[in-house]
C-alpha positions as protocol buffer text, in pm:
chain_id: "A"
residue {
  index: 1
  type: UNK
  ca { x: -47 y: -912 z: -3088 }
}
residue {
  index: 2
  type: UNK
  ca { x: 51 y: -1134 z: -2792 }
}
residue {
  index: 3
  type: UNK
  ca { x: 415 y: -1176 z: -2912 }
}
residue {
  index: 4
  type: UNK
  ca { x: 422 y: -787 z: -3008 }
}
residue {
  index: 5
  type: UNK
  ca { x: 367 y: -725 z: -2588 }
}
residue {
  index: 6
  type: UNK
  ca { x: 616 y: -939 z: -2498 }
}
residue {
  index: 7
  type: UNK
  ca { x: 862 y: -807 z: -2666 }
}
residue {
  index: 8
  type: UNK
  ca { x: 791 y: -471 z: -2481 }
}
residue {
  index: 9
  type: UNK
  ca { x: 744 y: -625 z: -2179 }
}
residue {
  index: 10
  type: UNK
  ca { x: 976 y: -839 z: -2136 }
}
residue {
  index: 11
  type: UNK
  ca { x: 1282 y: -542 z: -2136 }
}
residue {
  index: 12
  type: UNK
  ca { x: 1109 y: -389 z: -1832 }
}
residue {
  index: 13
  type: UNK
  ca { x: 1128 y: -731 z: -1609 }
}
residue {
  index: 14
  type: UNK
  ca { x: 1528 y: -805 z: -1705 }
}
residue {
  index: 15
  type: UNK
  ca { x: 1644 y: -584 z: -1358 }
}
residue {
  index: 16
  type: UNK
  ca { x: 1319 y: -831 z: -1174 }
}
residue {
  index: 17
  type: UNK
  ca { x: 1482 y: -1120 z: -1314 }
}
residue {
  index: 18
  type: UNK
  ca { x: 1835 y: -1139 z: -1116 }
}
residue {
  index: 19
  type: UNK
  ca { x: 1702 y: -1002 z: -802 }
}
residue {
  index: 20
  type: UNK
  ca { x: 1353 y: -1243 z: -809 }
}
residue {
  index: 21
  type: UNK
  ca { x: 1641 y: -1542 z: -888 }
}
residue {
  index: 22
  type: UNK
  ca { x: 1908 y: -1460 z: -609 }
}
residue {
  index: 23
  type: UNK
  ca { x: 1616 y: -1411 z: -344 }
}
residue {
  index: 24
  type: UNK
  ca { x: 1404 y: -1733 z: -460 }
}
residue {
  index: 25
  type: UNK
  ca { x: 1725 y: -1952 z: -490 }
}
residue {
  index: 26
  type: UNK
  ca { x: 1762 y: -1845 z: -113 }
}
residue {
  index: 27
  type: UNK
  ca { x: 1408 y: -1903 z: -36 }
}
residue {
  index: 28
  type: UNK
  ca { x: 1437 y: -2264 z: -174 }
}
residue {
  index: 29
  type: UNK
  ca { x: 1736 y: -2329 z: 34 }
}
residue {
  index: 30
  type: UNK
  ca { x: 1603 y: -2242 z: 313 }
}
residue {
  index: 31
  type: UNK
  ca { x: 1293 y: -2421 z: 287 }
}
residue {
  index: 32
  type: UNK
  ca { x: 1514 y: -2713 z: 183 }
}
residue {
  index: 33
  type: UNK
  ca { x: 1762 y: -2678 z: 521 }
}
residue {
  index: 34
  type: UNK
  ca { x: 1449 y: -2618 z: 722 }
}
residue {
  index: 35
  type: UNK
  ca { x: 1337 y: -2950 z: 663 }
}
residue {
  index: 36
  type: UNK
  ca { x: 1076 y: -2934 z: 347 }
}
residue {
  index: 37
  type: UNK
  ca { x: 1134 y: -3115 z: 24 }
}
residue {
  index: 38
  type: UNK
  ca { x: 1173 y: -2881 z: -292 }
}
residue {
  index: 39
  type: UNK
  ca { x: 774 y: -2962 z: -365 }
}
residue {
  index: 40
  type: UNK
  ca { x: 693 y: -2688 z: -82 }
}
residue {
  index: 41
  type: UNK
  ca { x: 913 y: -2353 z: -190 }
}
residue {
  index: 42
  type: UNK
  ca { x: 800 y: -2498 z: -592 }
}
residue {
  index: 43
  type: UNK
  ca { x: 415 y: -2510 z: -448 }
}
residue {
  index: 44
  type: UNK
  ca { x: 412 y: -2164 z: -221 }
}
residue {
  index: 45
  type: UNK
  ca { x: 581 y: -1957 z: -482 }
}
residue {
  index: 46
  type: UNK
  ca { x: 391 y: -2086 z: -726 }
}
residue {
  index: 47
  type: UNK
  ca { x: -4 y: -1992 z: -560 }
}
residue {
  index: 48
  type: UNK
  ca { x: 74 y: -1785 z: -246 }
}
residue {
  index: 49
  type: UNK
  ca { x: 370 y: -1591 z: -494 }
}
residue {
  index: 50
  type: UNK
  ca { x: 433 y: -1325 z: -212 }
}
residue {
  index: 51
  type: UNK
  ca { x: 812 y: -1323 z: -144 }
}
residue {
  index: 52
  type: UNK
  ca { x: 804 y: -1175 z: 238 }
}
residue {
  index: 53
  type: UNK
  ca { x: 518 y: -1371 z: 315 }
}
residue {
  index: 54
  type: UNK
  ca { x: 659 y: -1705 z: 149 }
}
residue {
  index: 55
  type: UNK
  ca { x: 1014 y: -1680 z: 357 }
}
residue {
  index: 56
  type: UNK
  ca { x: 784 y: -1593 z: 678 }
}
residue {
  index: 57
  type: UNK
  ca { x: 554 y: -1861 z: 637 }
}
residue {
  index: 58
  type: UNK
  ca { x: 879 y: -2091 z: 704 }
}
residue {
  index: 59
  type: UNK
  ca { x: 877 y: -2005 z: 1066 }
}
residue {
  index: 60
  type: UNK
  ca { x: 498 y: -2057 z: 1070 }
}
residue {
  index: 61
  type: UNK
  ca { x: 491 y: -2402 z: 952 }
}
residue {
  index: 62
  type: UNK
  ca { x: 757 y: -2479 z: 1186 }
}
residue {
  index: 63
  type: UNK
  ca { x: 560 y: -2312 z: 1483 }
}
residue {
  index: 64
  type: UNK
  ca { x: 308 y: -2465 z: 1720 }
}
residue {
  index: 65
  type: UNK
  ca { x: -101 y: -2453 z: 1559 }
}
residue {
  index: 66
  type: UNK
  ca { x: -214 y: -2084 z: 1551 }
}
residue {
  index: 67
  type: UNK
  ca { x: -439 y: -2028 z: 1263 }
}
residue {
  index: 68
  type: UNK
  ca { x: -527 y: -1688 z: 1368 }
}
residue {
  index: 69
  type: UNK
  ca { x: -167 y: -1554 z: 1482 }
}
residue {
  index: 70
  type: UNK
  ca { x: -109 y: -1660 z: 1111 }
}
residue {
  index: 71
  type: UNK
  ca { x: -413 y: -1538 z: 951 }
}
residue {
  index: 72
  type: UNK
  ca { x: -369 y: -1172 z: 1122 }
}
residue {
  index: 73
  type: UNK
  ca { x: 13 y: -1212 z: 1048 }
}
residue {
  index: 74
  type: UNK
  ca { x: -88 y: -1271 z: 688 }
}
residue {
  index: 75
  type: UNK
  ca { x: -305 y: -982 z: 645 }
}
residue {
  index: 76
  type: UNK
  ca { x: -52 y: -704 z: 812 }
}
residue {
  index: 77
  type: UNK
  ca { x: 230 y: -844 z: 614 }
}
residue {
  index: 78
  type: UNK
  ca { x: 21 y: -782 z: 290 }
}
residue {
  index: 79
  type: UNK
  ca { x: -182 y: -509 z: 335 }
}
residue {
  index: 80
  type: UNK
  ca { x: 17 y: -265 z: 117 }
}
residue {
  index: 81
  type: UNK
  ca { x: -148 y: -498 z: -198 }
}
residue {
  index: 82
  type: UNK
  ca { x: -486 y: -325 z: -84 }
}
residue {
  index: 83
  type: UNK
  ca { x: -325 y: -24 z: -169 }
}
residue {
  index: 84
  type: UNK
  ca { x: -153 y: -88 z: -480 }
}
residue {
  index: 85
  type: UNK
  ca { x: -509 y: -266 z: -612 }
}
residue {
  index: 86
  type: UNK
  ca { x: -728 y: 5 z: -575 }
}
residue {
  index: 87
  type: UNK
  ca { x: -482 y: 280 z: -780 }
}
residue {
  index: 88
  type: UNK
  ca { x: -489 y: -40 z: -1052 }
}
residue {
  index: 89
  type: UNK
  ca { x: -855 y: -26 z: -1045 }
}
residue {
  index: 90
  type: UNK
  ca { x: -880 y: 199 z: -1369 }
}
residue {
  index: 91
  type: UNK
  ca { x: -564 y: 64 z: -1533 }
}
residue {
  index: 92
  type: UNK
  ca { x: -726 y: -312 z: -1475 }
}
residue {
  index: 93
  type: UNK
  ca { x: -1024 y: -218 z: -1708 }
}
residue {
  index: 94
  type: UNK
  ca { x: -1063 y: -375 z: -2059 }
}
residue {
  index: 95
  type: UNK
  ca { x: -850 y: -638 z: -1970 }
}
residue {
  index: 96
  type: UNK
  ca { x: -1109 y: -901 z: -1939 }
}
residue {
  index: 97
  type: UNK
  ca { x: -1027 y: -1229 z: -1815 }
}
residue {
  index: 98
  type: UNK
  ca { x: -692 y: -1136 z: -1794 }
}
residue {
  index: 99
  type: UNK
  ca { x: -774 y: -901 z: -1499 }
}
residue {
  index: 100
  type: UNK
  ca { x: -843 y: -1170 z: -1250 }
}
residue {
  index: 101
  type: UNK
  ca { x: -467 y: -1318 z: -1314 }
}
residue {
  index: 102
  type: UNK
  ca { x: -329 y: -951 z: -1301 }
}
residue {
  index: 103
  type: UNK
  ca { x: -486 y: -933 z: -949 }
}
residue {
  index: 104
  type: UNK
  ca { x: -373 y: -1260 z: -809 }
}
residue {
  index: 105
  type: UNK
  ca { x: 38 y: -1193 z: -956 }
}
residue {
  index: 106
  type: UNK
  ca { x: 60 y: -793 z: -843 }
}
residue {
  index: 107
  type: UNK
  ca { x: 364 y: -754 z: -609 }
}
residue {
  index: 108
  type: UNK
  ca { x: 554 y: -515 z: -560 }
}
residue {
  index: 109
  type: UNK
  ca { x: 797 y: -471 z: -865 }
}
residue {
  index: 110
  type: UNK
  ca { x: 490 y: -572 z: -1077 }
}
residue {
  index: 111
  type: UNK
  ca { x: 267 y: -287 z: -988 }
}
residue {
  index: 112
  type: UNK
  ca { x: 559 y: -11 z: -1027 }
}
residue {
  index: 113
  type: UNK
  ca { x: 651 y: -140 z: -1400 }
}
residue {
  index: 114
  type: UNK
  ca { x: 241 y: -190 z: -1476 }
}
residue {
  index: 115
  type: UNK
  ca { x: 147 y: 161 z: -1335 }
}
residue {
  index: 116
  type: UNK
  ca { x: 442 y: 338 z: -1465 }
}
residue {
  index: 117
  type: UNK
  ca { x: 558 y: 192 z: -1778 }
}
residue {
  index: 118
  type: UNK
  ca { x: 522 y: 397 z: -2117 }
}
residue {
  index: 119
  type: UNK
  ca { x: 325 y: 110 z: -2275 }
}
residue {
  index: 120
  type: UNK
  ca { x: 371 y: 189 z: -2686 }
}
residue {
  index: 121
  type: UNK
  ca { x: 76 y: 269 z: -2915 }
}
residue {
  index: 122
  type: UNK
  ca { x: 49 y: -7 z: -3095 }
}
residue {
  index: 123
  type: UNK
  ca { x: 75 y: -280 z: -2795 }
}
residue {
  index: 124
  type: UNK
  ca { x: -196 y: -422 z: -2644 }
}
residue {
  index: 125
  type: UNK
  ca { x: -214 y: -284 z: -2289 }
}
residue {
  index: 126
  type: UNK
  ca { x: -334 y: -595 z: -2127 }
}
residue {
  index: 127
  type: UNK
  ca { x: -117 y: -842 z: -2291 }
}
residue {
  index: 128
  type: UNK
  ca { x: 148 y: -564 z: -2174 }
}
residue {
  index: 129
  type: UNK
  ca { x: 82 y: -601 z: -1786 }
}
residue {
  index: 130
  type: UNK
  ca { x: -53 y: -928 z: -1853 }
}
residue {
  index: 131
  type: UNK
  ca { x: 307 y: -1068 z: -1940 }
}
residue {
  index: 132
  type: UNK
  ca { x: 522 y: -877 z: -1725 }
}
residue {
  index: 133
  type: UNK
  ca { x: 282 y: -965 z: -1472 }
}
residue {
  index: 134
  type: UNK
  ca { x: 344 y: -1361 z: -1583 }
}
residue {
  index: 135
  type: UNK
  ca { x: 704 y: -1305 z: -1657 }
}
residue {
  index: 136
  type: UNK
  ca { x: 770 y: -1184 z: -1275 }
}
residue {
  index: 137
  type: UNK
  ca { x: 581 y: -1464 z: -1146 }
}
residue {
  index: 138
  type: UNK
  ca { x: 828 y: -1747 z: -1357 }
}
residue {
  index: 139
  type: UNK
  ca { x: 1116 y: -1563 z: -1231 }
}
residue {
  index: 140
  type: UNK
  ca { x: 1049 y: -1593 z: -876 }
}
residue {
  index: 141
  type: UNK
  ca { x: 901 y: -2019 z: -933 }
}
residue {
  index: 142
  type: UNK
  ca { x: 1168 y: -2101 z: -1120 }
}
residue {
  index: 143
  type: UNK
  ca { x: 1414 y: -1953 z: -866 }
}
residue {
  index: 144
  type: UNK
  ca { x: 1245 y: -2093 z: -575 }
}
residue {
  index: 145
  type: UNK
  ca { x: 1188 y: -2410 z: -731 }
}
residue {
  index: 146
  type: UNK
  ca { x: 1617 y: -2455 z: -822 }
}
residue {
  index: 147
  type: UNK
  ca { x: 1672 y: -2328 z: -496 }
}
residue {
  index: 148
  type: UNK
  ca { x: 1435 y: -2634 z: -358 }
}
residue {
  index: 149
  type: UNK
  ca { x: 1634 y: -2861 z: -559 }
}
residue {
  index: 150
  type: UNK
  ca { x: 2024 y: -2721 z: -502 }
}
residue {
  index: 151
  type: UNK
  ca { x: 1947 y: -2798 z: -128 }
}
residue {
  index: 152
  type: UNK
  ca { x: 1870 y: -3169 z: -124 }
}
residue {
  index: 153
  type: UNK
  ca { x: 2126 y: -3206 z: -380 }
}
residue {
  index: 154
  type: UNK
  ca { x: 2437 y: -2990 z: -276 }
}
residue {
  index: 155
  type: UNK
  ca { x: 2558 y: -3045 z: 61 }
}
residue {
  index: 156
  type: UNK
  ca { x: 2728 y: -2717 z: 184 }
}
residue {
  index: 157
  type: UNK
  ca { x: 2725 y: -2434 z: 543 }
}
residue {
  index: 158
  type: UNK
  ca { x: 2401 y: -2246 z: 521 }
}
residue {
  index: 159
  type: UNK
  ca { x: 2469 y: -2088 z: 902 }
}
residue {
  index: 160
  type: UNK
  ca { x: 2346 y: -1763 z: 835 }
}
residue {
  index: 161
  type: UNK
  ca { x: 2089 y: -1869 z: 544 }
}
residue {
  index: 162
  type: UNK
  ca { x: 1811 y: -1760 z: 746 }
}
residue {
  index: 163
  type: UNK
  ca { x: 1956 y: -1433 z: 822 }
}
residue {
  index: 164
  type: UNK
  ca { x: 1816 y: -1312 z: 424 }
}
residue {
  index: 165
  type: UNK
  ca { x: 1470 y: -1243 z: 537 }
}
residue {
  index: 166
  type: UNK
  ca { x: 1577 y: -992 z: 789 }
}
residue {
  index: 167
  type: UNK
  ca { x: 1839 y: -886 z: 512 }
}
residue {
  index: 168
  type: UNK
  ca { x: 1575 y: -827 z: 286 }
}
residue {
  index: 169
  type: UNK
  ca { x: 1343 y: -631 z: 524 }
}
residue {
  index: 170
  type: UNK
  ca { x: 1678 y: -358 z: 595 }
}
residue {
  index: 171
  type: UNK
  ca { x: 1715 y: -313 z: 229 }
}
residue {
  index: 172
  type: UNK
  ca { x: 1350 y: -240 z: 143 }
}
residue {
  index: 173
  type: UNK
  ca { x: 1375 y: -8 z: 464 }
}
residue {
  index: 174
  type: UNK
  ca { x: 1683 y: 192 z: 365 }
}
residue {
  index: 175
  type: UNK
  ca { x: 1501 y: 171 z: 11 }
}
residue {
  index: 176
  type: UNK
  ca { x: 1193 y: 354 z: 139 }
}
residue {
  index: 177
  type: UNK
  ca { x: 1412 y: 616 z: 371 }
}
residue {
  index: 178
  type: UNK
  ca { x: 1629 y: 715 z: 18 }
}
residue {
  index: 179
  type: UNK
  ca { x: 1283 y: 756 z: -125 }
}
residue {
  index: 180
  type: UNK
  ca { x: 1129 y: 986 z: 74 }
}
residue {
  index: 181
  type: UNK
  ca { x: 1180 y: 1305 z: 208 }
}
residue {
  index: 182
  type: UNK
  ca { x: 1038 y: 1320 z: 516 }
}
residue {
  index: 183
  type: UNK
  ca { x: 1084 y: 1053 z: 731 }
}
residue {
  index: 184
  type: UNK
  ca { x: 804 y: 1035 z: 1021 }
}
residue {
  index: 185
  type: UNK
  ca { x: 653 y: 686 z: 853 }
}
residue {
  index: 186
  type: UNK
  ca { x: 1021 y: 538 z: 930 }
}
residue {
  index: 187
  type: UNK
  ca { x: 1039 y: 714 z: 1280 }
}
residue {
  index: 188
  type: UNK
  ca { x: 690 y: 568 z: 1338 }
}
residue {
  index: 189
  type: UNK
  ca { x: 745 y: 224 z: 1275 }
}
residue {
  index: 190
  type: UNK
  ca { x: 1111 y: 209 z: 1420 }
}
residue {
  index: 191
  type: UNK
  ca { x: 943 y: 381 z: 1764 }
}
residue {
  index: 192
  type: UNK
  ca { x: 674 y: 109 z: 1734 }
}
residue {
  index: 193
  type: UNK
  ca { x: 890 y: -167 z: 1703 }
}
residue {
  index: 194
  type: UNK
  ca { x: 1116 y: -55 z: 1997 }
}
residue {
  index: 195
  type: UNK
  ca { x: 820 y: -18 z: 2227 }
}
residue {
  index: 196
  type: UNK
  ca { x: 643 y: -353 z: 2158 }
}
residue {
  index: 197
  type: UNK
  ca { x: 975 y: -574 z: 2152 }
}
residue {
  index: 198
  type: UNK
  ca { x: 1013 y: -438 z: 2526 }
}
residue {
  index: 199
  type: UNK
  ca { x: 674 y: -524 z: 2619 }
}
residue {
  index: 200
  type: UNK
  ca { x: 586 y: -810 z: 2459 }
}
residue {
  index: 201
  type: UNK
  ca { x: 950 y: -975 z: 2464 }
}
residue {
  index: 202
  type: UNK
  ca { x: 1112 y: -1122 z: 2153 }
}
residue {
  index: 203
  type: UNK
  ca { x: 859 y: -1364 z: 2061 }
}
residue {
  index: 204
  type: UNK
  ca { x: 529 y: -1189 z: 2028 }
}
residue {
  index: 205
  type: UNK
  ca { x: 616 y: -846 z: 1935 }
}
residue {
  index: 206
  type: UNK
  ca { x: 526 y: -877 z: 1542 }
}
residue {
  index: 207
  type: UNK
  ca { x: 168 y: -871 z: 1529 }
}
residue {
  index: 208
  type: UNK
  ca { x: 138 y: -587 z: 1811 }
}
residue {
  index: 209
  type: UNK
  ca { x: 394 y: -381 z: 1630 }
}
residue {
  index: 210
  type: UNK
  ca { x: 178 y: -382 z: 1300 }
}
residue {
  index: 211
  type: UNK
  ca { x: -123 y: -255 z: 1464 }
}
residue {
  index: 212
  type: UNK
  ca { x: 24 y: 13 z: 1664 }
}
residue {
  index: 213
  type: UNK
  ca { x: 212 y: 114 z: 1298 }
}
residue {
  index: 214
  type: UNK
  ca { x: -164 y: 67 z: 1155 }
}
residue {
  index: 215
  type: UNK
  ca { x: -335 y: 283 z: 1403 }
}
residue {
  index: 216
  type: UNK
  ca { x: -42 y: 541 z: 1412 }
}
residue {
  index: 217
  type: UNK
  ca { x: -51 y: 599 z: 1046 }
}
residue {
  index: 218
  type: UNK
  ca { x: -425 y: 619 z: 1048 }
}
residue {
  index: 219
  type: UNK
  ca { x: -434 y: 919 z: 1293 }
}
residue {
  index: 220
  type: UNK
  ca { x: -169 y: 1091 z: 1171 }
}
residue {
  index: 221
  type: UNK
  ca { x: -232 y: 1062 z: 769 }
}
residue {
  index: 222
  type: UNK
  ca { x: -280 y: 1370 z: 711 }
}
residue {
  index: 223
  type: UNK
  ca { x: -14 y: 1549 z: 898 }
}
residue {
  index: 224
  type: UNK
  ca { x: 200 y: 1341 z: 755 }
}
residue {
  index: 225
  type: UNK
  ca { x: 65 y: 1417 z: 421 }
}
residue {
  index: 226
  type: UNK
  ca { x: 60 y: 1814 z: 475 }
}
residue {
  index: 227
  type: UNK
  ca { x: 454 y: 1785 z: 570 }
}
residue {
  index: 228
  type: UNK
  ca { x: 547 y: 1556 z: 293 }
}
residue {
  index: 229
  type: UNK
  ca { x: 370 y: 1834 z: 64 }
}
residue {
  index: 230
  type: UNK
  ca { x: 570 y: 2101 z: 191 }
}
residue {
  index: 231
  type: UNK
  ca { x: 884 y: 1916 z: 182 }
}
């Protein structure tokens, strides 16, 4: 039964694998040329296993002592999972103690392939989500982990290594703008962004920026909802 579901799974997580490599090879890197042995990008990917939050939480250790700055941070960054977990709440049933490890490893490519996939008759749905659920998690430790390791061992110009994060970020933007076809949640957060990085300088415009966004979204849901119906 086990081997049957990961056979169908694993198909589905083959486009996760180069992208989850490329990214956590970077990650590692970075870590490395930041100043962290490879035991740090092998330990975060392997329990915090949140790619955004992992290449962020660089600059935090690195930063001066804020627990809260980083515990709001934390929360804003992935609050989308809050989301994504309660339309799994019905698809997470049955699974028994699987469903506790399906919680902790849903990102984002793992959710889309778990709540769309056409999971065949005679697999076992919760091996199914359970291993592509596991298999996305190895890609991204494994990557991170080499990526740990190629840094203390090859010596080469990573000016510009850092740069990936915000890299990432444009490409999951101009994702999201292909995707939809209105665009007022794009507007919204580009507006918000502009308007806190002029008042609160460089430095300390994140965390502002993700409430306003927050709040924005909040009072305008269903407006937003009504013209992405019509559209």
């Amino acid at each position: 039964m086990q081997l049957k579901a990961l056979k169908a799974a694993f198909p589905y997580t083959v486009p996760i694998l180069s992208g989850f490599w490329f990214l956590g090879l970077t990650y590692g890197i970075y870590m490395n040329v930041s100043g962290f042995s490879f035991i740090y990008p092998m330990m975060m990917s392997f329990t915090i296993f949140g790619g955004s939050l992992e290449f962020v939480a660089v600059s935090m250790l690195l930063a001066p002592y804020a627990p809260l700055q980083t515990l709001i941070m934390t929360i804003m960054i992935q609050a989308r999972h809050l989301f994504y977990g309660i339309s799994m709440l019905d698809i997470y049933k049955g699974t028994g103690w699987k469903k506790w490890y399906l919680i902790f490893g849903m990102c984002d490519e793992t959710f889309s392939i778990n709540y769309s996939a056409k999971i065949p008759l005679d697999v076992d749905r919760g091996w199914f989500m359970f291993f592509v659920t596991l298999l996305n998690h190895l890609y991204w430790f494994t990557g991170a982990t080499i990526g740990g390791l190629l840094g203390s061992l090859i010596s080469f110009n990573t000016e510009g290594l850092d740069f990936v994060m915000t890299a990432m970020f444009v490409v999951i933007f101009l994702e999201q703008w292909q995707k939809e076809k209105t665009h007022y949640t794009a507007i919204i957060g580009i507006a918000a962004s502009v308007v806190c990085l002029l008042g609160f300088g460089a430095d300390s415009f994140i965390i502002p920026t993700m409430l306003c966004i927050l709040v924005l979204l909040t009072i305008l849901r269903q407006p937003i909802e009504k013209a992405g119906e019509k559209a």
